[in-house]
Short mmCIF file of N, CA, C and O in Angstrom, two decimals:
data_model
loop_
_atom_site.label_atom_id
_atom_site.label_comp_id
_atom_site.label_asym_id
_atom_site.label_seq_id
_atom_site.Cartn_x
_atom_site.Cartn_y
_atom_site.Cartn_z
N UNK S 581 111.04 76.41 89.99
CA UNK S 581 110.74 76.29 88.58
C UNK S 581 109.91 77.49 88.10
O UNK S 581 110.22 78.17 87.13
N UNK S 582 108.90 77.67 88.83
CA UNK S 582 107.86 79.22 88.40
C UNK S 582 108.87 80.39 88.49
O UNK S 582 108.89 81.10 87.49
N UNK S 583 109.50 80.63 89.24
CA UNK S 583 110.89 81.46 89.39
C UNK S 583 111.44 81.71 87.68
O UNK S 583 111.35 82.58 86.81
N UNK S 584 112.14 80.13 87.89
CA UNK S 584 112.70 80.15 86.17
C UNK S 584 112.16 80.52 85.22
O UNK S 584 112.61 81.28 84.36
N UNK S 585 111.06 79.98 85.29
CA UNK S 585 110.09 80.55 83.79
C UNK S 585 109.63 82.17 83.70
O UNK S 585 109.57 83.03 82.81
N UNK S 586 109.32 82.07 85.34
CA UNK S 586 109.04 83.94 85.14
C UNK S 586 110.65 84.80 84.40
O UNK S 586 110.68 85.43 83.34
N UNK S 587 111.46 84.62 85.06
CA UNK S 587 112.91 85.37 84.79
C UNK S 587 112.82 85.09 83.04
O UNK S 587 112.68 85.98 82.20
N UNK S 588 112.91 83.77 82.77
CA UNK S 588 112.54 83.92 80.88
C UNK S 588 112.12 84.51 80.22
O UNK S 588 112.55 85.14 79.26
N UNK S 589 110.62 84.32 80.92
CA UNK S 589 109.63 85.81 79.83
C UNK S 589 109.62 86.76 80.63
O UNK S 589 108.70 87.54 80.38
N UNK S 590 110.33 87.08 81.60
CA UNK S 590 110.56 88.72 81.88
C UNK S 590 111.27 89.49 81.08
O UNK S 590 111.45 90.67 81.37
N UNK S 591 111.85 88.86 79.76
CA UNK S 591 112.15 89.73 79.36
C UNK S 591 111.39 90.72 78.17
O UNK S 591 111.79 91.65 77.48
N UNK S 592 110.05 90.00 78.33
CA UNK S 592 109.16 90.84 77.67
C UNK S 592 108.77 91.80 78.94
O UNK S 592 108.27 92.68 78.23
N UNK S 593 108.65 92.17 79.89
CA UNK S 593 108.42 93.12 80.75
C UNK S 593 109.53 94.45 80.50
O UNK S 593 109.17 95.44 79.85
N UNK S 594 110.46 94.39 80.90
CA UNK S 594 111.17 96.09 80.70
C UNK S 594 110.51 96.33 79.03
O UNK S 594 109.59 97.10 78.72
N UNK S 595 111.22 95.51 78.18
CA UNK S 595 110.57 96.86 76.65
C UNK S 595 109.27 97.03 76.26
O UNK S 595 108.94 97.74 75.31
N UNK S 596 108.32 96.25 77.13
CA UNK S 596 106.89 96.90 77.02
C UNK S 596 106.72 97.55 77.95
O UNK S 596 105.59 98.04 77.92
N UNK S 597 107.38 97.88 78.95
CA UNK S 597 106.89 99.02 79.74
C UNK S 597 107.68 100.15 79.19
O UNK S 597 107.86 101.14 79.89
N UNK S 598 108.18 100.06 77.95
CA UNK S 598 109.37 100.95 78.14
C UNK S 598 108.08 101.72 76.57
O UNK S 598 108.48 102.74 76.01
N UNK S 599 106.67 101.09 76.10
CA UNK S 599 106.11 101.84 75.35
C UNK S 599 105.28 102.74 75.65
O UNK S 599 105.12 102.52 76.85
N UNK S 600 104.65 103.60 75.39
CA UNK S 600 104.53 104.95 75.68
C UNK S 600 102.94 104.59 75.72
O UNK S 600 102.47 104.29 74.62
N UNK S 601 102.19 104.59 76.63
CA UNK S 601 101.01 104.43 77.22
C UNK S 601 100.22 105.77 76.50
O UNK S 601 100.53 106.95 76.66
N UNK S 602 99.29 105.33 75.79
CA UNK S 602 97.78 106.43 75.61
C UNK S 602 97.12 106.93 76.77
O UNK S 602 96.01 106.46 77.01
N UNK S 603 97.72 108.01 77.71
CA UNK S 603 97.21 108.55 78.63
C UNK S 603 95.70 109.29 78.73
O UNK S 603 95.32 110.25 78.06
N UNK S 604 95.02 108.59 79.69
CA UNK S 604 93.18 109.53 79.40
C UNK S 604 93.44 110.26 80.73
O UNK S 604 92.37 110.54 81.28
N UNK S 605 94.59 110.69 81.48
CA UNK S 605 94.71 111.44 82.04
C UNK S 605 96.02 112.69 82.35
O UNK S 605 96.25 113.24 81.27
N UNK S 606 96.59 113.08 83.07
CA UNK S 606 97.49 113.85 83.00
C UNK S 606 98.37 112.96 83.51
O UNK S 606 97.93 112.35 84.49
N UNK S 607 99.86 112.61 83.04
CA UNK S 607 100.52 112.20 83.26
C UNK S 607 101.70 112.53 84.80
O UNK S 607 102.40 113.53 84.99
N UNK S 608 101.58 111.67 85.43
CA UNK S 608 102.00 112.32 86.83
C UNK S 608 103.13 111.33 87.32
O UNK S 608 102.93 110.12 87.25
N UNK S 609 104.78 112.03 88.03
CA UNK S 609 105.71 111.60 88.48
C UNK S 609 105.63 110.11 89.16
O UNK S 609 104.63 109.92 89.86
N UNK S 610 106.36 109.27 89.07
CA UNK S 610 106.37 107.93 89.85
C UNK S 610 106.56 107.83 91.11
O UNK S 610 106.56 106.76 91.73
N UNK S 611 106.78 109.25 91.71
CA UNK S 611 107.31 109.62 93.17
C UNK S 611 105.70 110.03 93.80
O UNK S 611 105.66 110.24 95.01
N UNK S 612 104.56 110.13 93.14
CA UNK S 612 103.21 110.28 93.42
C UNK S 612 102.85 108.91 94.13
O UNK S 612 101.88 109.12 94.86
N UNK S 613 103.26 107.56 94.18
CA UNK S 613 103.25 106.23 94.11
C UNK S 613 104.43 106.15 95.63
O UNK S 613 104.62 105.14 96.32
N UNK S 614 104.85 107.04 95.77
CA UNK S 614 105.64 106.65 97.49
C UNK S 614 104.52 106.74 98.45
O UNK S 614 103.43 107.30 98.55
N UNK S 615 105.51 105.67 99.30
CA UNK S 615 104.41 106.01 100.40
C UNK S 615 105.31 107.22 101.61
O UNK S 615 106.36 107.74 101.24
N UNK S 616 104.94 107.42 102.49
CA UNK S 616 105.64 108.73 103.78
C UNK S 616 107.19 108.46 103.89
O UNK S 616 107.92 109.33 104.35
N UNK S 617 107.70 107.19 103.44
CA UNK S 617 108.88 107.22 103.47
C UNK S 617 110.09 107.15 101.94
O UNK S 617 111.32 107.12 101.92
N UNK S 618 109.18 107.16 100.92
CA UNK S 618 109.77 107.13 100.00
C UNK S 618 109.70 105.77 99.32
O UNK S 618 110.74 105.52 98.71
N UNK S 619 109.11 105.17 99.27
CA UNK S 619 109.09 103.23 99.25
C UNK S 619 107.82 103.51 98.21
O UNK S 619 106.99 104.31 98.65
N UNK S 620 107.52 102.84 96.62
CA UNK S 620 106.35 102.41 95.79
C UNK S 620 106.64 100.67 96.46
O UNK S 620 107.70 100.08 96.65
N UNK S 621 105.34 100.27 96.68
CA UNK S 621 104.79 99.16 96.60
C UNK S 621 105.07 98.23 95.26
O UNK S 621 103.99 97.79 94.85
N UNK S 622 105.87 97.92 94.68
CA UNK S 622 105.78 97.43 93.35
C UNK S 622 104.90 96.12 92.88
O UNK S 622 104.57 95.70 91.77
N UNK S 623 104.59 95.54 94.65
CA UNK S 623 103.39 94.12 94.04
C UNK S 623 102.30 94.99 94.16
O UNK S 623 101.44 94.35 93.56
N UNK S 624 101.78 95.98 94.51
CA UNK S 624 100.72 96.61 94.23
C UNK S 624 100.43 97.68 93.16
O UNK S 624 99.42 98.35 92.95
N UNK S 625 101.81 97.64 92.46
CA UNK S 625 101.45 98.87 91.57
C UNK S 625 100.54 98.48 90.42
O UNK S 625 100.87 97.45 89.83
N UNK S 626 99.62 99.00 90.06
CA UNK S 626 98.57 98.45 89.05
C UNK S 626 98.87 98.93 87.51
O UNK S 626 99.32 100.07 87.34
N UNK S 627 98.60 98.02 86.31
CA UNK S 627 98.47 98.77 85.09
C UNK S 627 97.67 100.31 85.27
O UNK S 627 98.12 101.13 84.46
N UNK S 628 97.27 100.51 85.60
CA UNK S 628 96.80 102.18 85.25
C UNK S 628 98.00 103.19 85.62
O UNK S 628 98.61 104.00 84.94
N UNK S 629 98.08 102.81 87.01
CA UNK S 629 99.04 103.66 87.37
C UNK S 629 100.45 103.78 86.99
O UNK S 629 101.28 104.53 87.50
N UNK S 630 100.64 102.79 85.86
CA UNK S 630 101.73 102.64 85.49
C UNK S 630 101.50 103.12 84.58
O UNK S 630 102.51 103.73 84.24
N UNK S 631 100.52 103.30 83.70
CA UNK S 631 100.20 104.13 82.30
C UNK S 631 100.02 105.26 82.81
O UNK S 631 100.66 105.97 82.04
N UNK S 632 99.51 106.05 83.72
CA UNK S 632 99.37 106.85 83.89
C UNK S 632 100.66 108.24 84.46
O UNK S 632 100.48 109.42 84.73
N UNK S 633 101.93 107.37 84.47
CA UNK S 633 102.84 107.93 84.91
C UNK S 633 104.01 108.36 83.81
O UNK S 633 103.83 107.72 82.77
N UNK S 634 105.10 109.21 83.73
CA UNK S 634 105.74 109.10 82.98
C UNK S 634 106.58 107.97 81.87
O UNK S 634 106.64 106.79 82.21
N UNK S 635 107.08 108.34 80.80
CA UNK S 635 107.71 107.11 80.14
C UNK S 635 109.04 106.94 80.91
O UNK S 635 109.23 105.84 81.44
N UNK S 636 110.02 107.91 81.04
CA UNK S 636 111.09 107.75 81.65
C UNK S 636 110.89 107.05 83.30
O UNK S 636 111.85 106.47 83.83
N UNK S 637 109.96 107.14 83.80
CA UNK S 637 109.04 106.31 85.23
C UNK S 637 109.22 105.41 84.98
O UNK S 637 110.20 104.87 85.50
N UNK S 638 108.31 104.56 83.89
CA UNK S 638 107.91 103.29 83.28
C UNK S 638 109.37 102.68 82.87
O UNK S 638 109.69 101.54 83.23
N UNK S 639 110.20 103.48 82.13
CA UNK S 639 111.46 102.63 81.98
C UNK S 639 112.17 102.05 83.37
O UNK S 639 112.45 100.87 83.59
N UNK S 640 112.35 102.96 84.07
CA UNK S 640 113.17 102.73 85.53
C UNK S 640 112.27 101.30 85.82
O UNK S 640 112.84 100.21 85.81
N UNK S 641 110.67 101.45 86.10
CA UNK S 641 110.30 100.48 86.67
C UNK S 641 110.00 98.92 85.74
O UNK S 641 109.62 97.84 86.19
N UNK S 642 110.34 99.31 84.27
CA UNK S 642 110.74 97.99 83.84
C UNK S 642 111.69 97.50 84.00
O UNK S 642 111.59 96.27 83.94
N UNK S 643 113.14 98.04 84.28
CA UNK S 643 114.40 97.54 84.41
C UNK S 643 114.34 96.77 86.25
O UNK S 643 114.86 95.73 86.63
N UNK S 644 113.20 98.13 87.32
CA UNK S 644 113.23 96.94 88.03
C UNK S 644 112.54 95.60 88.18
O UNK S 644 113.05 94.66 88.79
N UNK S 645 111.63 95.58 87.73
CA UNK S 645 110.78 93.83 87.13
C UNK S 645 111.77 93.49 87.11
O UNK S 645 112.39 93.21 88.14
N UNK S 646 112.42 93.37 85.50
CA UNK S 646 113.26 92.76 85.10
C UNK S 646 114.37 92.28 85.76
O UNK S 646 114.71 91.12 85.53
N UNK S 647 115.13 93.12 86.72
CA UNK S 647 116.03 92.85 87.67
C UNK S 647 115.37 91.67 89.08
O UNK S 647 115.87 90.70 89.64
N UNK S 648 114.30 92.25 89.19
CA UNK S 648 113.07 91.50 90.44
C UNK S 648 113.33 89.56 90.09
O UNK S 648 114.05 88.71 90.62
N UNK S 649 111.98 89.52 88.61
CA UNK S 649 112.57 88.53 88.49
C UNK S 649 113.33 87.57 87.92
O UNK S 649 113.01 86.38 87.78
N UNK S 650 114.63 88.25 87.52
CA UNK S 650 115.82 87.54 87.32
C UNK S 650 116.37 87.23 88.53
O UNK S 650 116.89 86.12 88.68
N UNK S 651 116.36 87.71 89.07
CA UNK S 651 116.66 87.66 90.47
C UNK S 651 116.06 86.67 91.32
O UNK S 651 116.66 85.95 92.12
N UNK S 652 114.99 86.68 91.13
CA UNK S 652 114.04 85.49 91.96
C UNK S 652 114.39 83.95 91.16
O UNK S 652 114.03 83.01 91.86
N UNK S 653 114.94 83.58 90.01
CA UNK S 653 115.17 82.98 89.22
C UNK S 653 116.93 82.72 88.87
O UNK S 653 117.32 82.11 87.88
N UNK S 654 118.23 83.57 90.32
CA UNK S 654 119.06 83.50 89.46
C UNK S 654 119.77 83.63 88.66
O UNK S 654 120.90 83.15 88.68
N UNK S 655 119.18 84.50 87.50
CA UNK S 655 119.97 84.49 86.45
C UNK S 655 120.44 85.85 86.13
O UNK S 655 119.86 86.87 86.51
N UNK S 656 121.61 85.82 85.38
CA UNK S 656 122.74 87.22 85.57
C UNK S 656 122.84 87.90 84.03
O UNK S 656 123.85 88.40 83.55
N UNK S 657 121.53 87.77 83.38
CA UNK S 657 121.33 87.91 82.35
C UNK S 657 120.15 88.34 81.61
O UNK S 657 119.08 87.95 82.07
N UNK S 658 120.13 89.20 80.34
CA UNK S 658 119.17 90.05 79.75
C UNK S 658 118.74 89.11 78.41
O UNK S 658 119.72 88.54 77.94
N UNK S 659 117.82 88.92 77.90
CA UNK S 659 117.86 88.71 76.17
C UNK S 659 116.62 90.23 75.48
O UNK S 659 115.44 90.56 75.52
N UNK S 660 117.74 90.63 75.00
CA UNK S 660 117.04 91.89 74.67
C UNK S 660 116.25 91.69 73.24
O UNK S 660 115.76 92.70 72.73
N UNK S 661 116.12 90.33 72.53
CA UNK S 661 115.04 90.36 71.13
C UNK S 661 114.01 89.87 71.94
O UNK S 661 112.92 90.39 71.69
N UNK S 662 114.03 88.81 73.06
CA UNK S 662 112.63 88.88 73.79
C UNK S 662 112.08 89.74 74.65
O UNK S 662 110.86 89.64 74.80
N UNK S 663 112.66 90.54 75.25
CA UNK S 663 112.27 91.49 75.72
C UNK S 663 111.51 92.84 74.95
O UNK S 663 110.48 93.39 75.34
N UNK S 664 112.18 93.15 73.96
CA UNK S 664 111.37 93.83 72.97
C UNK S 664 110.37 93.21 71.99
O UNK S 664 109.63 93.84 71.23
N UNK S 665 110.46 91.67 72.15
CA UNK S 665 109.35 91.17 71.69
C UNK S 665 107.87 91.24 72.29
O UNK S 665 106.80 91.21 71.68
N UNK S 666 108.07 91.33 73.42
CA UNK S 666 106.94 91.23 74.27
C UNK S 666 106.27 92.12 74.67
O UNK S 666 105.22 91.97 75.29
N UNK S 667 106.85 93.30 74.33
CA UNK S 667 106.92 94.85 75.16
C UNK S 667 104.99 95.10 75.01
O UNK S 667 104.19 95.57 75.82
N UNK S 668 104.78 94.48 73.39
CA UNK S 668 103.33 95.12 72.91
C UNK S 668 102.07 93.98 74.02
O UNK S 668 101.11 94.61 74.45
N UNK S 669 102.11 93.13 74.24
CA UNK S 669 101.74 92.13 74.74
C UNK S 669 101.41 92.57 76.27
O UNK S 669 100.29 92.30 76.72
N UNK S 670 102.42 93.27 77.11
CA UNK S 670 102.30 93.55 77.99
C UNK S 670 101.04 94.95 78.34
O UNK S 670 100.09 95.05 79.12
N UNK S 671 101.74 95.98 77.16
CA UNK S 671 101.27 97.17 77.10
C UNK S 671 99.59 97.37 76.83
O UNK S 671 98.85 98.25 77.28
N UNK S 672 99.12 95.63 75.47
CA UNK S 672 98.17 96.04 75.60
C UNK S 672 97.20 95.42 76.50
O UNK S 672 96.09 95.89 76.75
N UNK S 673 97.69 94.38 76.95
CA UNK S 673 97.55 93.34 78.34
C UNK S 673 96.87 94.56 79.69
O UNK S 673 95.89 94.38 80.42
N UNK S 674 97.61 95.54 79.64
CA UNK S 674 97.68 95.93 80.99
C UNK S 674 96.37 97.42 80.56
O UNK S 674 95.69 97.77 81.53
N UNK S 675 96.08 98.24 79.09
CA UNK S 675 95.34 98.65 78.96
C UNK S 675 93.82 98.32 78.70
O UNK S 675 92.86 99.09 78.69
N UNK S 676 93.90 96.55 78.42
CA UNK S 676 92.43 96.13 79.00
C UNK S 676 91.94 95.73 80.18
O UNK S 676 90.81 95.29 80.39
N UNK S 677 93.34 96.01 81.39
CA UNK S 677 93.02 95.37 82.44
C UNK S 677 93.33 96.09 83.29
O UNK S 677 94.14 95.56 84.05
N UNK S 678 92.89 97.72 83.69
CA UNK S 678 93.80 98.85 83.90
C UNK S 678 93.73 98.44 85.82
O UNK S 678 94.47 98.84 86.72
N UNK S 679 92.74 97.67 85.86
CA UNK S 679 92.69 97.43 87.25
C UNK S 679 93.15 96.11 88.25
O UNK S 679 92.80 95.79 89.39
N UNK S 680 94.26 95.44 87.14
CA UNK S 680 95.16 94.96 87.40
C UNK S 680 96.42 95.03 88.20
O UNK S 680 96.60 96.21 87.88
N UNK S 681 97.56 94.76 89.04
CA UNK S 681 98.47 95.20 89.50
C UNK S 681 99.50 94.56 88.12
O UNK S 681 99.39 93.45 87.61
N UNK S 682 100.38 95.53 87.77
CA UNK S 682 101.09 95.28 86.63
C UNK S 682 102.09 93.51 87.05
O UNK S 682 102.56 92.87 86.11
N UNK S 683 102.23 93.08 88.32
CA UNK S 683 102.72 92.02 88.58
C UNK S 683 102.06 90.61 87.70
O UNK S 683 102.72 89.87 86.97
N UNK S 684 100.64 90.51 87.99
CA UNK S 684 99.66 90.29 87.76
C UNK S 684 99.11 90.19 86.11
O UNK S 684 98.63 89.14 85.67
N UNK S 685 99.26 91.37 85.30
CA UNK S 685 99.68 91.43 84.30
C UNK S 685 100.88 90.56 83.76
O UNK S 685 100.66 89.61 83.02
N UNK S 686 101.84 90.83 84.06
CA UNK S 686 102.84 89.79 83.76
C UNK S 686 102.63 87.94 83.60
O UNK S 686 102.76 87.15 82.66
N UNK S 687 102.26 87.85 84.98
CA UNK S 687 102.07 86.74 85.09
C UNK S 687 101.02 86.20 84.45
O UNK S 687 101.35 85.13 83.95
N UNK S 688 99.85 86.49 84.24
CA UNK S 688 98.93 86.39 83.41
C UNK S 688 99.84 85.98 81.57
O UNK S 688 99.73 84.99 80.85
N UNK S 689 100.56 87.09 81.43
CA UNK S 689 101.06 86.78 79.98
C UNK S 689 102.01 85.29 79.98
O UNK S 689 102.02 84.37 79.16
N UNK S 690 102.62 85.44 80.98
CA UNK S 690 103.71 84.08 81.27
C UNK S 690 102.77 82.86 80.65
O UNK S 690 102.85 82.18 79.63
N UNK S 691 101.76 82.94 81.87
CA UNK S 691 100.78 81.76 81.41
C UNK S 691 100.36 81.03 80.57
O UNK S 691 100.28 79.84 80.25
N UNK S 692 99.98 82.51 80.11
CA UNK S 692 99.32 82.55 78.16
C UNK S 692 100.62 82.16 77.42
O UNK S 692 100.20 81.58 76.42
N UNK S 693 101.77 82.15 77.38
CA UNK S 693 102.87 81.33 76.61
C UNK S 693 103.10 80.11 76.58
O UNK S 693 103.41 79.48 75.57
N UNK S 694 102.95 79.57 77.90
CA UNK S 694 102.91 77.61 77.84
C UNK S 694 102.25 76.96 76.71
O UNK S 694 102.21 75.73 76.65
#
């Protein structure tokens, strides 16, 4: 059931990651985030480091959430007015909480919807 509900409001995850983060630093490749073999951690990747990385980064890694948990949930399907509904929610979710893992973030917002 937590499965299901996450895959629902995941679709506010890809189009808020897909908004363009107020960087207080230099913006740096998503390939900075591999580890020796080429592998990002994605339950550890945190809101900062996700703001802190490119937008075209941030898109790739909203489409994989989004794929993550639909997937964990099943379902073979997008709703793209909730997904861009949510996008701001996430974005500013994750810039008061930069020391968050963006997973974490998410789930936190899920919550806050019940």
């Amino acid at each position: 059931m937590k499965f299901k509900m996450l895959a629902y409001a995941i679709g506010l995850a890809p189009a808020a990651l897909t908004i363009s983060f107020a960087p207080t630093q230099a913006q740096v490749p998503l390939s900075s985030y591999m580890d020796s073999k080429g592998f990002i951690d994605v339950q550890a990747l945190t809101c900062a480091q996700l703001a802190n990385t490119y937008q075209e980064d941030a898109d790739y890694l909203a489409a994989w959430y989004s794929g993550w948990y639909n997937g964990l949930a099943q379902k073979h399907f997008a709703h793209v007015t909730r997904a861009k509904s949510g996008e701001h929610q996430v974005i500013v979710y994750c810039k008061a909480h930069p020391e968050l893992k963006v997973i974490q973030a998410i789930e936190v917002l899920f919550k806050n919807e019940k």
